Amino acid sequence: MTPENIGRLRAEASRGDYTSMARLARELYGNGLGPREVLRECYGVAFPEEVFAVVDAGLWSLDLLAYFTNQPWQLAVPPDRGGPDGLARPHGGGRVAPRGPRP
């Protein structure tokens, strides 16, 4: 966790590549940044408080009928709460991925 490593990860990070964004986010968390700072560093803008309300309430982990994958709020979940794992999820080109019936 060196400034050089963060610089390399920042240079490699791309909004079109969730895995690269998750690697950067994990490194930033490892350097003591919190969710607000991590999202600002990753995206270059401040996110509205509603994003953090969703994260703080744990709504990102609900078993929803549809999943929105690789979203910015997933990077706002600190590693000690289960995110970001650095694994890109298929997302079907921005469409909502339907789920089958519940057992």
Coordinates of N, CA and C in Angstrom, one line a residue:
M1 N 0.8 -1.2 0.0 CA 0.0 0.0 0.0 C 0.9 1.2 0.0
T2 N 1.4 1.5 -1.1 CA 2.3 2.7 -1.3 C 1.6 3.7 -2.2
P3 N 2.1 4.9 -2.2 CA 1.6 5.9 -3.1 C 1.8 5.5 -4.5
E4 N 2.9 4.8 -4.8 CA 3.2 4.4 -6.2 C 2.1 3.3 -6.6
N5 N 1.8 2.4 -5.7 CA 0.8 1.4 -6.0 C -0.6 2.1 -6.3
I6 N -1.0 3.0 -5.5 CA -2.2 3.8 -5.7 C -2.2 4.5 -7.0
G7 N -1.1 5.1 -7.3 CA -0.9 5.8 -8.6 C -1.1 4.8 -9.8
R8 N -0.5 3.7 -9.7 CA -0.6 2.7 -10.7 C -2.0 2.2 -10.9
L9 N -2.7 1.9 -9.8 CA -4.1 1.4 -9.8 C -5.0 2.5 -10.3
R10 N -4.7 3.8 -10.0 CA -5.5 4.9 -10.5 C -5.4 5.0 -12.0
A11 N -4.2 4.8 -12.5 CA -3.9 4.9 -13.9 C -4.6 3.8 -14.7
E12 N -4.7 2.6 -14.0 CA -5.3 1.4 -14.7 C -6.8 1.4 -14.5
A13 N -7.4 2.2 -13.6 CA -8.8 2.1 -13.3 C -9.6 2.8 -14.5
S14 N -10.7 2.1 -14.8 CA -11.6 2.6 -15.8 C -13.0 2.3 -15.4
R15 N -13.9 3.3 -15.6 CA -15.3 3.2 -15.3 C -15.9 2.0 -16.0
G16 N -15.4 1.7 -17.2 CA -15.9 0.6 -18.0 C -15.4 -0.8 -17.5
D17 N -14.5 -0.8 -16.5 CA -13.9 -2.0 -16.0 C -14.1 -2.1 -14.5
Y18 N -15.2 -2.7 -14.1 CA -15.5 -2.7 -12.6 C -14.3 -3.3 -11.8
T19 N -13.7 -4.3 -12.3 CA -12.6 -5.0 -11.6 C -11.5 -4.0 -11.3
S20 N -11.2 -3.2 -12.2 CA -10.1 -2.2 -12.0 C -10.5 -1.2 -11.0
M21 N -11.8 -0.8 -11.0 CA -12.3 0.2 -10.0 C -12.3 -0.5 -8.6
A22 N -12.7 -1.7 -8.5 CA -12.7 -2.4 -7.2 C -11.3 -2.6 -6.7
R23 N -10.3 -2.9 -7.5 CA -8.9 -2.9 -7.0 C -8.5 -1.6 -6.4
L24 N -8.8 -0.5 -7.1 CA -8.4 0.8 -6.6 C -9.1 1.1 -5.3
A25 N -10.4 0.8 -5.3 CA -11.2 1.0 -4.0 C -10.6 0.3 -2.9
R26 N -10.3 -1.0 -3.1 CA -9.7 -1.8 -2.0 C -8.4 -1.2 -1.5
E27 N -7.6 -0.8 -2.4 CA -6.3 -0.2 -2.0 C -6.6 1.1 -1.2
L28 N -7.5 1.9 -1.6 CA -7.8 3.2 -0.9 C -8.4 2.9 0.5
Y29 N -9.2 1.9 0.6 CA -9.7 1.5 1.9 C -8.5 1.0 2.8
G30 N -7.6 0.3 2.2 CA -6.5 -0.2 2.9 C -5.6 0.9 3.4
N31 N -5.7 2.1 2.8 CA -4.9 3.3 3.2 C -5.7 4.2 4.1
G32 N -6.8 3.7 4.6 CA -7.5 4.4 5.6 C -8.6 5.3 5.2
L33 N -8.9 5.3 3.9 CA -10.0 6.2 3.4 C -11.3 5.6 3.7
G34 N -12.4 6.4 3.9 CA -13.7 5.9 4.1 C -14.5 5.9 2.8
P35 N -15.7 5.4 2.8 CA -16.6 5.3 1.6 C -16.7 6.6 0.8
R36 N -16.9 7.7 1.5 CA -17.1 9.0 0.7 C -15.8 9.3 0.0
E37 N -14.7 9.2 0.6 CA -13.4 9.5 0.0 C -13.1 8.5 -1.1
V38 N -13.4 7.3 -0.9 CA -13.1 6.3 -1.9 C -13.9 6.6 -3.2
L39 N -15.2 6.8 -3.1 CA -16.0 7.1 -4.3 C -15.5 8.4 -4.9
R40 N -15.1 9.4 -4.1 CA -14.6 10.7 -4.7 C -13.3 10.4 -5.5
E41 N -12.4 9.6 -4.9 CA -11.2 9.3 -5.6 C -11.4 8.4 -6.8
C42 N -12.3 7.5 -6.8 CA -12.6 6.6 -7.9 C -13.3 7.3 -9.1
Y43 N -14.2 8.2 -8.7 CA -15.1 8.8 -9.8 C -14.8 10.3 -10.0
G44 N -14.0 10.9 -9.1 CA -13.7 12.3 -9.3 C -14.8 13.3 -8.9
V45 N -15.8 12.8 -8.3 CA -16.9 13.7 -7.9 C -17.5 13.2 -6.5
A46 N -18.1 14.1 -5.8 CA -18.8 13.8 -4.6 C -20.1 13.2 -4.9
F47 N -20.4 12.1 -4.2 CA -21.7 11.4 -4.4 C -22.7 12.0 -3.4
P48 N -24.0 12.0 -3.7 CA -25.0 12.5 -2.8 C -25.2 11.6 -1.6
E49 N -25.6 12.1 -0.5 CA -25.8 11.4 0.8 C -26.7 10.2 0.6
E50 N -27.6 10.2 -0.3 CA -28.6 9.1 -0.6 C -27.8 7.8 -0.9
V51 N -26.7 7.9 -1.6 CA -25.9 6.7 -1.9 C -25.4 6.1 -0.6
F52 N -24.9 6.9 0.3 CA -24.4 6.3 1.6 C -25.5 5.9 2.5
A53 N -26.7 6.4 2.4 CA -27.9 6.0 3.2 C -28.2 4.5 2.7
V54 N -28.1 4.3 1.4 CA -28.4 2.9 0.9 C -27.4 1.9 1.4
V55 N -26.1 2.4 1.4 CA -25.0 1.5 1.9 C -25.1 1.3 3.4
D56 N -25.4 2.4 4.2 CA -25.4 2.3 5.6 C -26.6 1.4 6.1
A57 N -27.7 1.4 5.3 CA -28.9 0.6 5.6 C -28.7 -0.8 5.2
G58 N -27.7 -1.2 4.5 CA -27.5 -2.5 4.1 C -28.3 -2.9 2.9
L59 N -28.9 -2.0 2.2 CA -29.8 -2.3 1.1 C -29.1 -2.9 -0.1
W60 N -27.8 -2.7 -0.1 CA -27.0 -3.2 -1.2 C -26.9 -4.8 -1.2
S61 N -27.3 -5.3 0.0 CA -27.1 -6.8 0.2 C -28.5 -7.5 0.1
L62 N -29.6 -6.8 -0.1 CA -30.9 -7.5 -0.2 C -31.0 -8.4 -1.3
D63 N -31.8 -9.4 -1.2 CA -32.0 -10.4 -2.2 C -33.2 -9.9 -3.1
L64 N -32.8 -9.0 -4.0 CA -33.8 -8.4 -4.8 C -34.2 -9.3 -6.0
L65 N -35.4 -8.9 -6.6 CA -35.8 -9.7 -7.8 C -34.9 -9.4 -9.0
A66 N -34.3 -8.3 -9.0 CA -33.4 -8.0 -10.1 C -32.1 -7.4 -9.5
Y67 N -31.0 -7.7 -10.2 CA -29.7 -7.2 -9.7 C -29.2 -6.2 -10.6
F68 N -28.7 -5.1 -10.1 CA -28.0 -4.1 -10.8 C -26.5 -4.3 -10.4
T69 N -25.7 -4.8 -11.3 CA -24.4 -5.1 -11.0 C -23.4 -4.1 -11.4
N70 N -22.2 -4.1 -10.7 CA -21.1 -3.2 -11.0 C -21.5 -1.8 -10.9
Q71 N -22.2 -1.4 -9.8 CA -22.7 0.0 -9.6 C -21.7 0.7 -8.6
P72 N -21.7 2.0 -8.8 CA -20.8 2.8 -7.9 C -21.0 2.5 -6.4
W73 N -22.3 2.4 -6.0 CA -22.5 2.2 -4.5 C -21.9 0.9 -4.0
Q74 N -21.6 -0.1 -4.9 CA -20.9 -1.3 -4.4 C -19.5 -0.9 -4.0
L75 N -18.9 0.1 -4.5 CA -17.5 0.5 -4.1 C -17.6 1.2 -2.8
A76 N -18.8 1.7 -2.4 CA -18.9 2.4 -1.1 C -19.1 1.5 0.1
V77 N -19.1 0.2 -0.2 CA -19.2 -0.8 0.9 C -17.8 -1.2 1.3
P78 N -17.4 -0.8 2.5 CA -16.0 -1.2 3.0 C -15.8 -2.7 3.0
P79 N -14.5 -3.1 2.8 CA -14.2 -4.5 2.7 C -14.6 -5.3 4.0
D80 N -14.6 -4.7 5.1 CA -15.0 -5.4 6.3 C -16.5 -5.6 6.4
R81 N -17.3 -5.0 5.4 CA -18.7 -5.3 5.3 C -19.1 -6.1 4.1
G82 N -18.0 -6.6 3.4 CA -18.3 -7.4 2.2 C -18.0 -6.9 0.8
G83 N -17.5 -5.7 0.7 CA -17.3 -5.2 -0.6 C -16.0 -4.4 -0.7
P84 N -15.6 -3.9 -1.7 CA -15.8 -4.4 -3.1 C -14.9 -5.6 -3.3
D85 N -15.4 -6.6 -3.9 CA -14.7 -7.9 -4.0 C -13.7 -7.9 -5.2
G86 N -13.9 -7.0 -6.2 CA -13.0 -7.0 -7.3 C -13.3 -7.9 -8.4
L87 N -14.5 -8.6 -8.3 CA -14.9 -9.5 -9.3 C -16.0 -8.8 -10.2
A88 N -15.8 -8.7 -11.4 CA -16.8 -8.1 -12.3 C -18.0 -9.1 -12.5
R89 N -19.2 -8.6 -12.5 CA -20.3 -9.4 -12.7 C -20.9 -9.1 -14.1
P90 N -21.3 -10.1 -14.8 CA -21.9 -9.9 -16.1 C -23.2 -9.0 -15.9
H91 N -23.4 -8.1 -16.8 CA -24.5 -7.2 -16.6 C -25.4 -7.0 -17.8
G92 N -25.2 -7.7 -18.9 CA -26.1 -7.7 -20.0 C -26.2 -6.3 -20.7
G93 N -25.2 -5.5 -20.7 CA -25.2 -4.3 -21.4 C -26.1 -3.2 -20.8
G94 N -26.2 -3.2 -19.5 CA -27.0 -2.2 -18.8 C -28.5 -2.6 -18.6
R95 N -28.9 -3.8 -19.0 CA -30.2 -4.2 -18.7 C -30.3 -4.8 -17.4
V96 N -31.5 -4.9 -16.8 CA -31.7 -5.6 -15.6 C -31.7 -7.1 -15.8
A97 N -31.0 -7.8 -15.0 CA -30.9 -9.3 -15.1 C -32.0 -9.9 -14.3
P98 N -33.0 -10.6 -15.0 CA -34.1 -11.1 -14.2 C -33.7 -12.4 -13.5
R99 N -34.4 -12.6 -12.4 CA -34.2 -13.9 -11.6 C -35.4 -14.8 -11.8
G100 N -35.1 -16.0 -11.5 CA -36.2 -17.0 -11.6 C -37.1 -16.9 -10.4
P101 N -38.1 -17.7 -10.3 CA -39.0 -17.7 -9.2 C -38.3 -18.1 -7.9
R102 N -38.8 -17.6 -6.8 CA -38.2 -18.0 -5.5 C -38.6 -19.4 -5.2
P103 N -37.7 -20.1 -4.5 CA -38.0 -21.5 -4.1 C -39.1 -21.5 -3.0

